[in-house]
Tab-separated table of C-alpha atoms and ligand atoms in Angstrom:
chain	number	residue	atom	x	y	z
B	1	MET	CA	20.348	16.519	17.976
B	2	GLU	CA	17.235	15.003	19.496
B	3	GLN	CA	17.846	11.488	20.851
B	4	LEU	CA	15.103	8.827	20.848
B	5	GLN	CA	14.932	5.274	22.139
B	6	THR	CA	12.318	4.010	19.703
B	7	LEU	CA	11.281	5.523	16.422
B	8	ILE	CA	8.582	4.037	14.205
B	9	LEU	CA	8.308	4.961	10.535
B	10	GLY	CA	4.823	4.505	9.111
B	11	SER	CA	1.294	4.640	10.463
B	12	GLY	CA	-0.556	1.632	9.098
B	13	PRO	CA	-1.663	-1.305	11.252
B	14	ALA	CA	1.987	-2.381	11.722
B	15	GLY	CA	3.199	1.045	12.877
B	16	TYR	CA	0.325	1.730	15.271
B	17	THR	CA	0.398	-1.764	16.756
B	18	ALA	CA	4.143	-1.441	17.315
B	19	ALA	CA	3.438	1.883	19.049
B	20	ILE	CA	0.738	0.366	21.277
B	21	TYR	CA	3.064	-2.404	22.451
B	22	ALA	CA	6.101	-0.137	22.773
B	23	GLY	CA	4.054	2.456	24.642
B	24	ARG	CA	2.750	-0.147	27.076
B	25	SER	CA	6.359	-1.243	27.705
B	26	GLY	CA	7.159	2.324	28.788
B	27	LEU	CA	9.279	3.131	25.738
B	28	SER	CA	7.595	6.450	24.798
B	29	PRO	CA	7.699	5.673	21.064
B	30	VAL	CA	7.623	8.358	18.394
B	31	ILE	CA	5.771	7.618	15.154
B	32	TYR	CA	6.407	9.500	11.950
B	33	GLU	CA	3.180	9.103	10.030
B	34	GLY	CA	4.584	9.555	6.539
B	35	LEU	CA	2.862	10.668	3.365
B	36	GLN	CA	-0.338	8.729	3.901
B	37	PRO	CA	-1.305	8.835	7.592
B	38	GLY	CA	-3.187	5.665	8.466
B	39	GLY	CA	-1.773	3.817	5.467
B	40	GLN	CA	-3.576	1.816	2.820
B	41	LEU	CA	-6.685	1.072	4.886
B	42	THR	CA	-7.644	4.732	4.767
B	43	GLN	CA	-8.188	4.210	1.044
B	44	THR	CA	-10.594	1.348	1.403
B	45	THR	CA	-14.236	1.252	2.405
B	46	GLU	CA	-15.493	-1.551	4.618
B	47	VAL	CA	-13.020	-3.920	6.284
B	48	ASP	CA	-14.788	-7.187	6.983
B	49	ASN	CA	-11.898	-9.412	7.968
B	50	PHE	CA	-10.257	-7.610	10.888
B	51	PRO	CA	-10.984	-9.717	13.994
B	52	GLY	CA	-13.128	-8.046	16.619
B	53	TYR	CA	-15.561	-6.296	14.279
B	54	PRO	CA	-18.436	-8.727	13.655
B	55	GLU	CA	-20.303	-6.194	11.516
B	56	GLY	CA	-17.177	-4.951	9.693
B	57	VAL	CA	-15.577	-1.540	10.161
B	58	ASP	CA	-14.831	1.444	7.947
B	59	GLY	CA	-11.093	1.501	7.078
B	60	ASN	CA	-10.674	5.096	8.257
B	61	GLN	CA	-12.453	4.313	11.510
B	62	LEU	CA	-10.233	1.297	12.146
B	63	MET	CA	-7.113	3.394	11.655
B	64	ALA	CA	-8.481	6.216	13.827
B	65	ASP	CA	-9.152	3.627	16.569
B	66	LEU	CA	-5.624	2.226	16.314
B	67	ARG	CA	-4.187	5.758	16.352
B	68	ASN	CA	-6.142	6.671	19.476
B	69	GLN	CA	-5.071	3.451	21.141
B	70	ALA	CA	-1.428	4.290	20.369
B	71	LEU	CA	-1.899	7.818	21.761
B	72	ARG	CA	-3.442	6.401	24.955
B	73	PHE	CA	-0.171	4.660	25.773
B	74	GLY	CA	2.033	7.691	25.355
B	75	THR	CA	2.959	7.571	21.672
B	76	GLU	CA	4.012	10.851	20.138
B	77	ILE	CA	2.766	11.170	16.585
B	78	ARG	CA	4.603	13.448	14.173
B	79	ASN	CA	3.376	14.402	10.740
B	80	LYS	CA	6.620	14.313	8.794
B	81	TYR	CA	8.165	12.304	6.025
B	82	CYS	CA	11.591	10.673	6.240
B	83	VAL	CA	13.894	11.570	3.334
B	84	LYS	CA	17.141	9.969	4.527
B	85	ALA	CA	18.097	7.207	6.922
B	86	ASP	CA	21.685	6.533	7.931
B	87	LEU	CA	21.811	3.056	9.436
B	88	SER	CA	25.590	2.681	9.236
B	89	LYS	CA	26.005	3.161	12.993
B	90	ARG	CA	23.855	3.339	16.087
B	91	PRO	CA	22.223	5.636	17.100
B	92	PHE	CA	20.738	5.764	13.625
B	93	THR	CA	20.269	9.228	12.070
B	94	LEU	CA	17.068	10.098	10.242
B	95	THR	CA	16.415	13.250	8.241
B	96	PHE	CA	12.909	14.531	7.512
B	97	ASP	CA	11.246	16.612	4.810
B	98	ASP	CA	11.578	19.806	6.884
B	99	GLU	CA	15.353	19.092	7.184
B	100	SER	CA	15.055	18.235	10.878
B	101	GLN	CA	17.121	15.301	12.140
B	102	VAL	CA	16.790	12.845	14.998
B	103	GLN	CA	18.860	9.978	16.280
B	104	THR	CA	17.347	6.769	17.579
B	105	GLN	CA	18.661	3.646	19.276
B	106	THR	CA	16.043	1.436	17.659
B	107	LEU	CA	14.037	1.764	14.475
B	108	ILE	CA	10.860	-0.004	13.398
B	109	ILE	CA	10.266	0.293	9.655
B	110	ALA	CA	6.553	0.017	8.882
B	111	THR	CA	6.479	2.080	5.703
B	112	GLY	CA	4.134	-0.244	3.843
B	113	ALA	CA	3.734	-0.472	0.106
B	114	SER	CA	2.487	1.867	-2.656
B	115	ALA	CA	0.374	1.316	-5.729
B	116	LYS	CA	2.120	0.319	-8.942
B	117	TYR	CA	1.601	2.033	-12.283
B	118	LEU	CA	2.078	0.549	-15.749
B	119	GLY	CA	4.897	2.963	-16.531
B	120	LEU	CA	3.194	4.651	-19.485
B	121	PRO	CA	4.081	8.336	-20.053
B	122	ASP	CA	0.322	8.997	-20.392
B	123	GLU	CA	-0.237	7.920	-16.783
B	124	GLU	CA	1.912	10.857	-15.690
B	125	LYS	CA	0.307	13.190	-18.209
B	126	TYR	CA	-3.210	12.446	-16.926
B	127	ARG	CA	-2.444	11.871	-13.226
B	128	GLY	CA	-5.327	13.532	-11.412
B	129	LEU	CA	-6.994	14.180	-14.775
B	130	GLY	CA	-8.606	10.776	-15.104
B	131	VAL	CA	-5.818	8.456	-13.895
B	132	SER	CA	-6.003	7.126	-10.354
B	133	ALA	CA	-4.736	4.182	-8.298
B	134	CYS	CA	-7.477	4.443	-5.695
B	135	ALA	CA	-11.090	3.810	-6.601
B	136	THR	CA	-12.389	4.561	-3.133
B	137	CYS	CA	-10.596	7.930	-3.127
B	138	ASP	CA	-11.591	9.065	-6.595
B	139	GLY	CA	-14.604	6.965	-7.595
B	140	PHE	CA	-16.932	9.735	-6.487
B	141	PHE	CA	-15.861	11.824	-9.497
B	142	TYR	CA	-17.042	9.170	-11.944
B	143	ARG	CA	-20.712	8.940	-11.084
B	144	LYS	CA	-22.680	7.801	-14.122
B	145	LYS	CA	-19.468	7.833	-16.198
B	146	VAL	CA	-17.510	5.090	-17.917
B	147	VAL	CA	-14.310	3.849	-16.283
B	148	ALA	CA	-11.705	1.139	-16.722
B	149	VAL	CA	-9.810	-0.760	-14.036
B	150	VAL	CA	-6.529	-2.497	-14.883
B	151	GLY	CA	-5.612	-5.746	-13.118
B	152	GLY	CA	-6.925	-9.215	-12.467
B	153	GLY	CA	-6.272	-9.664	-8.733
B	154	ASP	CA	-8.446	-9.155	-5.668
B	155	THR	CA	-7.771	-5.431	-5.593
B	156	ALA	CA	-8.857	-4.964	-9.209
B	157	CYS	CA	-12.040	-6.972	-8.672
B	158	GLU	CA	-12.813	-5.104	-5.459
B	159	GLU	CA	-12.252	-1.737	-7.115
B	160	ALA	CA	-14.278	-2.676	-10.202
B	161	THR	CA	-17.164	-3.762	-7.984
B	162	TYR	CA	-16.940	-0.588	-5.938
B	163	LEU	CA	-16.858	1.598	-9.051
B	164	ALA	CA	-19.808	-0.269	-10.558
B	165	GLY	CA	-21.844	1.182	-7.682
B	166	LEU	CA	-21.117	4.678	-8.982
B	167	ALA	CA	-20.238	4.536	-12.663
B	168	SER	CA	-22.541	3.633	-15.545
B	169	LYS	CA	-20.060	1.093	-16.932
B	170	VAL	CA	-16.809	-0.497	-15.764
B	171	TYR	CA	-14.311	-2.274	-18.013
B	172	LEU	CA	-11.869	-4.584	-16.270
B	173	ILE	CA	-8.699	-4.791	-18.367
B	174	VAL	CA	-6.906	-8.087	-17.702
B	175	ARG	CA	-3.693	-9.058	-19.473
B	176	LYS	CA	-4.169	-12.821	-19.024
B	177	PRO	CA	-7.064	-15.010	-20.203
B	178	PHE	CA	-8.146	-15.456	-16.571
B	179	LEU	CA	-8.480	-13.570	-13.279
B	180	ARG	CA	-6.028	-14.178	-10.464
B	181	ALA	CA	-8.524	-13.013	-7.808
B	182	SER	CA	-10.167	-15.337	-5.269
B	183	LYS	CA	-13.273	-17.216	-6.413
B	184	ALA	CA	-15.583	-15.101	-4.244
B	185	MET	CA	-14.255	-11.881	-5.806
B	186	GLN	CA	-14.496	-13.288	-9.318
B	187	ASP	CA	-18.100	-14.348	-8.725
B	188	ARG	CA	-18.967	-10.809	-7.664
B	189	VAL	CA	-17.411	-9.372	-10.804
B	190	PHE	CA	-19.076	-11.821	-13.197
B	191	ALA	CA	-22.454	-11.330	-11.510
B	192	ASN	CA	-22.296	-7.554	-11.928
B	193	GLU	CA	-24.026	-6.457	-15.124
B	194	LYS	CA	-22.158	-3.155	-15.216
B	195	ILE	CA	-18.741	-4.826	-15.367
B	196	GLU	CA	-17.307	-6.109	-18.631
B	197	VAL	CA	-14.060	-8.041	-18.442
B	198	LEU	CA	-11.622	-7.532	-21.336
B	199	PHE	CA	-9.300	-10.532	-21.142
B	200	GLU	CA	-5.906	-10.734	-22.879
B	201	THR	CA	-5.863	-6.968	-23.220
B	202	ASN	CA	-3.084	-4.472	-22.538
B	203	THR	CA	-3.145	-0.695	-22.391
B	204	ILE	CA	-0.646	1.069	-24.626
B	205	GLY	CA	-1.715	4.655	-24.079
B	206	LEU	CA	-4.417	7.123	-23.127
B	207	TYR	CA	-5.891	10.006	-25.053
B	208	GLY	CA	-7.974	13.108	-24.370
B	209	GLU	CA	-7.840	16.889	-24.625
B	210	ASP	CA	-7.938	18.137	-21.034
B	211	GLY	CA	-8.323	14.768	-19.341
B	212	VAL	CA	-8.755	11.090	-20.123
B	213	GLU	CA	-11.270	10.488	-22.899
B	214	GLY	CA	-10.175	6.993	-23.802
B	215	ALA	CA	-7.526	4.279	-23.803
B	216	HIS	CA	-5.557	2.747	-26.649
B	217	LEU	CA	-5.781	-1.015	-26.116
B	218	VAL	CA	-4.236	-4.046	-27.733
B	219	TYR	CA	-5.945	-7.431	-27.720
B	220	ARG	CA	-3.823	-10.629	-27.889
B	221	LYS	CA	-0.560	-8.810	-28.441
B	222	GLY	CA	1.874	-10.760	-30.599
B	223	GLU	CA	-0.771	-13.298	-31.734
B	224	ALA	CA	-2.108	-13.765	-35.270
B	225	ASP	CA	-5.403	-12.125	-34.306
B	226	GLU	CA	-3.781	-9.137	-32.546
B	227	ARG	CA	-6.013	-6.098	-32.686
B	228	THR	CA	-5.534	-2.524	-31.487
B	229	TYR	CA	-8.496	-0.338	-30.755
B	230	ASP	CA	-9.624	2.714	-28.791
B	231	LEU	CA	-11.953	2.406	-25.837
B	232	PRO	CA	-13.759	5.611	-24.821
B	233	ILE	CA	-13.566	6.025	-21.015
B	234	ASP	CA	-13.635	8.900	-18.525
B	235	GLY	CA	-11.481	7.354	-15.813
B	236	PHE	CA	-8.550	4.925	-15.754
B	237	PHE	CA	-7.853	3.102	-12.482
B	238	LEU	CA	-4.713	1.088	-11.755
B	239	ALA	CA	-5.018	-1.971	-9.523
B	240	ILE	CA	-1.960	-4.012	-10.466
B	241	GLY	CA	-0.347	-4.488	-7.086
B	242	HIS	CA	2.064	-2.581	-4.902
B	243	ASN	CA	5.734	-1.803	-4.426
B	244	PRO	CA	7.282	-1.878	-0.945
B	245	ASN	CA	8.398	1.551	0.274
B	246	THR	CA	12.058	0.741	0.844
B	247	GLU	CA	13.879	3.241	-1.349
B	248	LEU	CA	15.476	4.870	1.732
B	249	PHE	CA	17.123	1.640	2.775
B	250	LYS	CA	18.629	0.470	-0.514
B	251	GLY	CA	22.225	-0.611	-0.004
B	252	GLN	CA	21.748	-0.607	3.778
B	253	LEU	CA	19.240	-3.370	4.469
B	254	GLU	CA	18.845	-6.749	2.814
B	255	MET	CA	15.903	-6.912	0.412
B	256	ASP	CA	14.496	-9.423	-2.031
B	257	GLU	CA	14.574	-8.752	-5.773
B	258	VAL	CA	11.310	-6.734	-5.611
B	259	GLY	CA	12.516	-4.611	-2.695
B	260	TYR	CA	10.695	-6.227	0.253
B	261	LEU	CA	12.861	-6.097	3.384
B	262	LYS	CA	14.285	-9.444	4.450
B	263	THR	CA	13.866	-10.478	8.056
B	264	GLU	CA	15.397	-13.272	10.108
B	265	GLY	CA	13.147	-16.344	10.221
B	266	GLN	CA	9.913	-15.698	12.094
B	267	THR	CA	11.285	-12.504	13.652
B	268	PRO	CA	11.078	-8.884	12.409
B	269	ARG	CA	14.897	-8.499	12.761
B	270	THR	CA	16.636	-7.040	9.716
B	271	ASN	CA	20.331	-7.549	9.000
B	272	VAL	CA	21.149	-4.383	10.994
B	273	GLU	CA	20.965	-4.826	14.779
B	274	GLY	CA	18.364	-2.519	16.283
B	275	VAL	CA	16.414	-2.143	13.028
B	276	PHE	CA	13.182	-4.088	12.684
B	277	ALA	CA	10.676	-4.364	9.841
B	278	ALA	CA	6.932	-4.885	10.180
B	279	GLY	CA	3.944	-5.057	7.875
B	280	ASP	CA	3.689	-4.961	4.078
B	281	VAL	CA	7.191	-3.528	3.733
B	282	ALA	CA	8.538	-6.948	4.710
B	283	ASP	CA	5.684	-9.185	3.609
B	284	PRO	CA	5.324	-10.080	-0.067
B	285	LEU	CA	3.069	-12.994	0.811
B	286	TYR	CA	0.150	-12.194	3.141
B	287	ARG	CA	-0.136	-8.374	3.113
B	288	GLN	CA	-3.146	-8.275	5.392
B	289	ALA	CA	-3.949	-5.672	8.062
B	290	ILE	CA	-3.985	-8.346	10.743
B	291	THR	CA	-0.649	-9.888	9.709
B	292	ALA	CA	0.854	-6.395	9.589
B	293	ALA	CA	-0.463	-5.707	13.099
B	294	ALA	CA	1.039	-8.971	14.336
B	295	MET	CA	4.415	-8.039	12.872
B	296	GLY	CA	4.208	-4.636	14.564
B	297	CYS	CA	3.609	-6.387	17.873
B	298	LYS	CA	6.628	-8.653	17.355
B	299	ALA	CA	8.815	-5.680	16.394
B	300	ALA	CA	7.916	-3.790	19.590
B	301	ILE	CA	8.669	-6.851	21.743
B	302	GLU	CA	12.033	-7.198	19.987
B	303	VAL	CA	12.793	-3.504	20.528
B	304	LYS	CA	12.130	-3.815	24.255
B	305	GLN	CA	14.400	-6.869	24.517
B	306	PHE	CA	17.127	-5.182	22.477
B	307	LEU	CA	17.092	-2.055	24.636
B	308	ASP	CA	17.119	-4.122	27.846
B	309	GLU	CA	19.920	-6.414	26.692
B	310	ASN	CA	22.040	-3.434	25.670
B	311	SER	CA	21.128	-1.435	28.806
B	312	LEU	CA	19.889	1.436	26.672
R	401	NDP	P1	-1.953	-9.075	-7.123
R	401	NDP	O1	-0.475	-9.096	-7.220
R	401	NDP	O2	-2.666	-10.214	-6.516
R	401	NDP	O3	-2.570	-8.899	-8.595
R	401	NDP	C1	-2.059	-7.958	-9.485
R	401	NDP	C2	-2.842	-8.055	-10.776
R	401	NDP	O4	-2.371	-7.038	-11.651
R	401	NDP	C3	-2.652	-9.379	-11.504
R	401	NDP	O5	-3.834	-9.743	-12.174
R	401	NDP	C4	-1.550	-9.037	-12.500
R	401	NDP	O6	-1.617	-9.789	-13.672
R	401	NDP	C5	-1.909	-7.611	-12.848
R	401	NDP	N1	-0.744	-6.885	-13.317
R	401	NDP	C6	0.456	-6.703	-12.700
R	401	NDP	N2	1.271	-5.954	-13.452
R	401	NDP	C7	0.574	-5.664	-14.576
R	401	NDP	C8	0.886	-4.932	-15.743
R	401	NDP	N3	2.070	-4.340	-15.903
R	401	NDP	N4	-0.064	-4.828	-16.709
R	401	NDP	C9	-1.264	-5.418	-16.564
R	401	NDP	N5	-1.625	-6.126	-15.474
R	401	NDP	C10	-0.708	-6.245	-14.491
R	401	NDP	O7	-2.270	-7.690	-6.413
R	401	NDP	P2	-3.565	-7.241	-5.617
R	401	NDP	O8	-3.289	-5.827	-5.272
R	401	NDP	O9	-4.785	-7.531	-6.360
R	401	NDP	O10	-3.586	-8.098	-4.302
R	401	NDP	C11	-2.459	-8.103	-3.424
R	401	NDP	C12	-2.728	-9.040	-2.246
R	401	NDP	O11	-3.758	-8.491	-1.412
R	401	NDP	C13	-3.238	-10.412	-2.698
R	401	NDP	O12	-2.702	-11.378	-1.836
R	401	NDP	C14	-4.721	-10.291	-2.524
R	401	NDP	O13	-5.347	-11.552	-2.325
R	401	NDP	C15	-4.841	-9.396	-1.307
R	401	NDP	N6	-6.113	-8.661	-1.293
R	401	NDP	C16	-7.153	-9.144	-0.572
R	401	NDP	C17	-8.380	-8.487	-0.537
R	401	NDP	C18	-9.460	-9.052	0.288
R	401	NDP	O14	-9.332	-10.182	0.733
R	401	NDP	N7	-10.521	-8.326	0.545
R	401	NDP	C19	-8.598	-7.243	-1.280
R	401	NDP	C20	-7.444	-6.821	-2.029
R	401	NDP	C21	-6.267	-7.516	-2.036
R	401	NDP	P3	-1.094	-11.314	-13.736
R	401	NDP	O15	-2.137	-12.148	-13.086
R	401	NDP	O16	-0.984	-11.495	-15.204
R	401	NDP	O17	0.233	-11.329	-13.046
């Protein structure tokens, strides 16, 4: 079986930054890009808060730059998806979607997080037929149409604002009587004439013949003035947060109750020696590209020290 020194799972800012640092330390890292090469930033438009880009940068461009930087320092990038990880003994054994296997002395987990869905059967029924968790990917299909975005955080406000640039009308469906998003984001939403916020509203289902034609909503569920009604829409966008991609490591690595990997203090060390976690997969709090990149850097430094200390 192929033997590696350093394997990185995931190709967001954490994975690529880990590769840049590991590559510069002479470790010849191998990155497995996963299902969404480039990670979440490839699904966004302009990134205005990544240091070093005074005019902002397109999310895809930023990830392409990081990828090229990783390649420059000898990273090998493989387009496969890990389906099994055995961390019970070192070298760790990983199995991929094409049934290939590799063993590695050190592992950096930078698998990020994925969009959450409400869990309604209709979301499955209409997936790709009007249901989406990525406005920047699918917004194009809703030009001059009516859409709804679910959620009250920064993502929901950002997506609603983005969609308002394309659609004729955007409903923002918020379960609480207020938005959780930052003040700046809220101001943008309230100032946009195309966006109508439906507070204290939950979605109970979707309807439509060949695709979404509307949503069944309930206003003030459980209250005296509870009211159910149908809202005609063409597209239904989820923006209710993310789940960490840690399924592979359940029962092997310590996680919090949501599934975020636990690390030791300020370090990216997991409870298994030689396994490190970086980026959103281990960060329920900040979840920013720049914090993910910083964690990737720390993980690569730890890997180098671990290999040196163990003469590997
Ligand atoms: P958040 O966790 O901040 O917000 C999730 C939203 O979805 C909340 O309003 C929540 O409601 C709602 N929600 C969750 N589950 C359900 C459900 N089952 N039904 C209905 N509504 C639901 O996630 P975000 O993705 O918005 O943001 C994640 C992090 O990323 C935050 O720290 C955010 O600040 C950051 N971010 C920053 C951006 C920027 O600075 N440009 C852009 C995007 C995100 P409730 O409030 O009731 O819990």
